[in-house]
Amino acid sequence: GAGVSQSPRYKVAKRGQDVALRCDPISGHVSLFWYQQALGQGPEFLTYFQNEAQLDKSGLPSDRFFAERPEGSVSTLKIQRTQQEDSAVYLCASSSSGRASYNEQFFGPGTRLTVL
Amino acid sequence: AQKVTQAQTEISVVEKEDVTLDCVYETRDTTYYLFWYKQPPSGELVFLIRRNSFDEQNEISGRYSWNFQKSTSSFNFTITASQVVDSAVYFCALVSPNQAGTALIFGKGTTLSVSS
């Protein structure tokens, strides 16, 4: 596709439900990132993949958060037993470079998660 | 620690005014990368510029210009002759590879409102 796409765009979950958020990066992009953006704040890093390898998951806030990219393209961010503090916009970004170049990251439109 | 500070939370200007958005960063890395992103009301982050730490030349792109000063750890962004379409949240971000890996470290953003 032309850009990074994310689905669903909006998700409402009841506290305790599990959710899965999908990211389709730009075709051929090696690097994929997930960020969490709370209302009125800048995005905060969650995790990073280079192809199918998850090289950095230092930003995941708890073991309820899990991300995968099994074939090195589409990625899924899963949140188990959602809590109200998980309410945020979840942004996915992809980049054509691996670690060495630190090229710009292209962002998707985000998934707005609301936990009731 | 790596950090990006955008001290201006909100700025309001009238069309055709010039406006400067401030960004101050902290890192112990000698090699690092600085970025500006625009987030319009639609929510999707749009890449504006990338600058590495070894290139202190100022850059101009149309009505946009950037001033990078290592001596003051600042990377300020100026919009000349602002337009209503410039209204958005602007984020300054840092990649500090040795200290913080590949993740973008964002400031909290500056909301720019341009009125006609």
XYZ file of C-alpha atoms in Angstrom:
232
model
C 0.000 0.000 0.000
C 0.913 3.645 -0.238
C 1.284 4.190 3.479
C 1.091 2.540 6.863
C -2.390 1.308 7.666
C -3.836 0.324 11.011
C -7.017 -1.420 12.019
C -9.336 -0.963 13.653
C -9.253 2.826 13.765
C -11.361 2.853 16.922
C -11.804 0.169 19.547
C -13.938 0.254 22.661
C -13.263 -2.499 25.159
C -14.678 -3.358 28.529
C -12.160 -3.571 31.333
C -10.686 -7.046 31.388
C -11.189 -7.781 27.693
C -8.339 -8.725 25.398
C -7.745 -6.615 22.264
C -5.633 -7.034 19.135
C -4.461 -4.091 17.051
C -3.128 -4.610 13.547
C -0.481 -2.721 11.597
C 0.312 -3.044 7.881
C 3.627 -1.279 7.238
C 4.812 0.143 3.957
C 5.754 -2.752 1.702
C 9.421 -3.667 2.000
C 10.059 -1.657 5.152
C 12.447 -3.491 7.418
C 11.748 -1.691 10.667
C 8.442 -1.494 12.505
C 7.692 0.410 15.683
C 4.748 0.668 18.062
C 4.112 3.787 20.120
C 1.473 4.734 22.675
C 0.122 8.292 22.696
C -1.910 9.416 25.685
C -4.190 12.430 25.313
C -2.206 15.652 25.108
C 1.155 13.893 25.196
C 3.838 12.935 22.729
C 4.058 9.336 21.524
C 5.987 6.946 23.746
C 7.930 3.992 22.421
C 6.622 0.501 23.086
C 8.547 -1.941 20.908
C 10.660 -2.350 17.771
C 10.966 -5.072 15.129
C 13.603 -5.516 12.486
C 11.967 -7.902 10.028
C 10.458 -10.622 12.232
C 12.852 -10.142 15.133
C 11.669 -8.133 18.115
C 14.882 -6.326 19.000
C 13.587 -3.964 21.660
C 10.549 -4.334 23.881
C 11.760 -2.114 26.669
C 8.791 0.252 26.375
C 6.031 -2.297 26.901
C 4.402 -1.177 30.157
C 3.519 -4.600 31.508
C 3.406 -8.282 30.646
C -0.166 -7.744 29.499
C 1.255 -6.188 26.330
C 2.559 -8.480 23.619
C 3.580 -7.762 20.021
C 4.480 -10.000 17.112
C 5.512 -9.767 13.481
C 5.813 -13.411 12.471
C 6.538 -12.988 8.745
C 8.343 -9.688 8.891
C 5.491 -7.626 7.475
C 2.150 -7.273 9.302
C 2.372 -6.773 13.050
C -0.152 -7.254 15.837
C -0.120 -5.585 19.240
C -2.130 -7.525 21.778
C -3.249 -6.215 25.126
C -4.612 -8.737 27.580
C -7.025 -7.951 30.419
C -7.293 -4.289 29.418
C -7.305 -1.619 32.107
C -8.582 1.951 31.950
C -5.029 3.283 31.915
C -4.501 1.480 28.603
C -6.814 3.998 26.919
C -4.690 5.822 24.355
C -3.933 6.041 20.658
C -1.630 3.266 19.507
C 0.575 4.316 16.625
C 2.498 2.080 14.282
C 5.431 3.340 12.238
C 7.707 1.769 9.671
C 11.071 2.671 8.256
C 13.056 1.494 5.272
C 16.281 1.321 7.230
C 17.562 -1.073 9.796
C 19.355 0.225 12.852
C 22.282 1.808 11.121
C 20.673 4.644 9.246
C 17.918 5.968 11.507
C 15.871 7.207 8.607
C 12.518 8.831 9.109
C 9.669 6.740 10.419
C 6.354 6.811 8.557
C 3.352 6.682 10.829
C -0.071 5.157 10.434
C -3.306 6.891 11.493
C -3.376 5.073 14.814
C -5.935 3.010 16.703
C -7.811 4.886 19.401
C -8.465 2.446 22.242
C -11.007 3.329 24.898
C -11.335 1.020 27.884
C -14.551 1.419 29.850
C 19.077 10.493 30.285
C 17.653 11.303 26.916
C 14.966 13.911 26.863
C 13.241 16.398 24.581
C 11.676 19.528 25.996
C 9.175 21.681 24.134
C 8.470 24.420 26.614
C 5.707 26.074 24.595
C 2.487 24.166 25.116
C 0.304 26.336 22.905
C 0.969 29.203 20.505
C -1.659 31.315 18.755
C -0.821 33.573 15.842
C -2.631 35.399 13.088
C -2.065 34.458 9.472
C 1.119 35.808 7.894
C 2.905 36.106 11.219
C 6.201 34.293 11.655
C 6.359 31.792 14.499
C 9.211 29.841 16.104
C 8.721 26.566 17.921
C 11.426 25.779 20.464
C 13.021 22.396 21.084
C 15.747 21.570 23.595
C 17.205 18.084 23.818
C 19.426 16.115 26.200
C 21.646 13.182 25.327
C 25.119 11.886 26.175
C 25.553 10.396 22.724
C 27.874 12.195 20.324
C 25.981 10.724 17.371
C 22.266 11.360 17.445
C 19.411 12.361 15.168
C 16.790 15.051 15.531
C 13.385 15.146 13.887
C 10.314 17.330 13.596
C 6.880 15.852 12.974
C 3.527 17.555 12.384
C 0.296 16.055 13.715
C -2.747 17.711 12.102
C -6.245 17.228 13.522
C -6.593 14.028 11.487
C -4.031 12.510 13.839
C -1.443 11.087 11.460
C 2.145 12.148 12.205
C 3.815 13.701 9.180
C 7.602 13.759 8.884
C 9.097 17.223 8.311
C 12.864 16.964 8.759
C 15.722 14.762 9.998
C 19.095 16.149 11.050
C 22.144 14.267 12.343
C 24.391 15.635 15.055
C 27.298 16.260 12.714
C 25.389 18.568 10.433
C 24.792 21.943 12.045
C 23.845 23.711 8.858
C 20.523 25.438 9.046
C 17.934 24.282 6.563
C 15.180 26.045 4.701
C 12.315 24.364 2.887
C 9.792 26.805 1.518
C 8.219 28.615 4.473
C 9.874 26.250 6.958
C 13.335 26.674 8.416
C 15.272 24.928 11.142
C 18.047 26.218 13.370
C 20.274 23.556 14.948
C 22.694 24.747 17.640
C 24.712 22.097 19.458
C 26.109 24.689 21.870
C 22.650 25.206 23.350
C 21.263 21.711 22.506
C 18.452 23.308 20.560
C 16.729 22.504 17.286
C 14.181 25.250 16.697
C 11.620 25.370 13.928
C 10.375 28.565 12.283
C 7.361 28.956 10.060
C 7.435 32.124 7.990
C 4.182 33.791 6.930
C 2.046 31.247 8.748
C -1.171 29.955 7.194
C -4.316 28.433 8.667
C -3.267 25.036 7.266
C -0.225 25.154 9.547
C -2.507 24.664 12.556
C -1.431 21.383 14.151
C 0.566 19.883 16.976
C 4.283 19.880 16.252
C 6.608 17.370 17.852
C 10.357 17.482 18.141
C 11.996 14.064 18.565
C 15.397 12.529 19.212
C 17.029 9.209 18.326
C 19.962 8.541 20.631
C 21.314 5.196 19.396
C 23.827 4.246 22.067
C 21.742 5.394 25.002
C 18.242 4.559 23.837
C 18.354 2.439 20.689
C 16.253 3.136 17.640
C 13.180 4.616 19.277
C 12.062 8.181 18.677
C 11.967 10.093 21.953
C 9.304 12.750 21.577
C 8.700 16.020 23.344
C 5.207 16.782 24.570
C 4.425 18.845 21.514
C 3.466 22.430 20.787
C -0.053 23.153 19.592
C -0.005 25.882 16.965
C -3.235 27.698 16.124
C -3.224 30.029 13.149
C -6.287 32.199 12.724
C -7.346 34.107 9.636
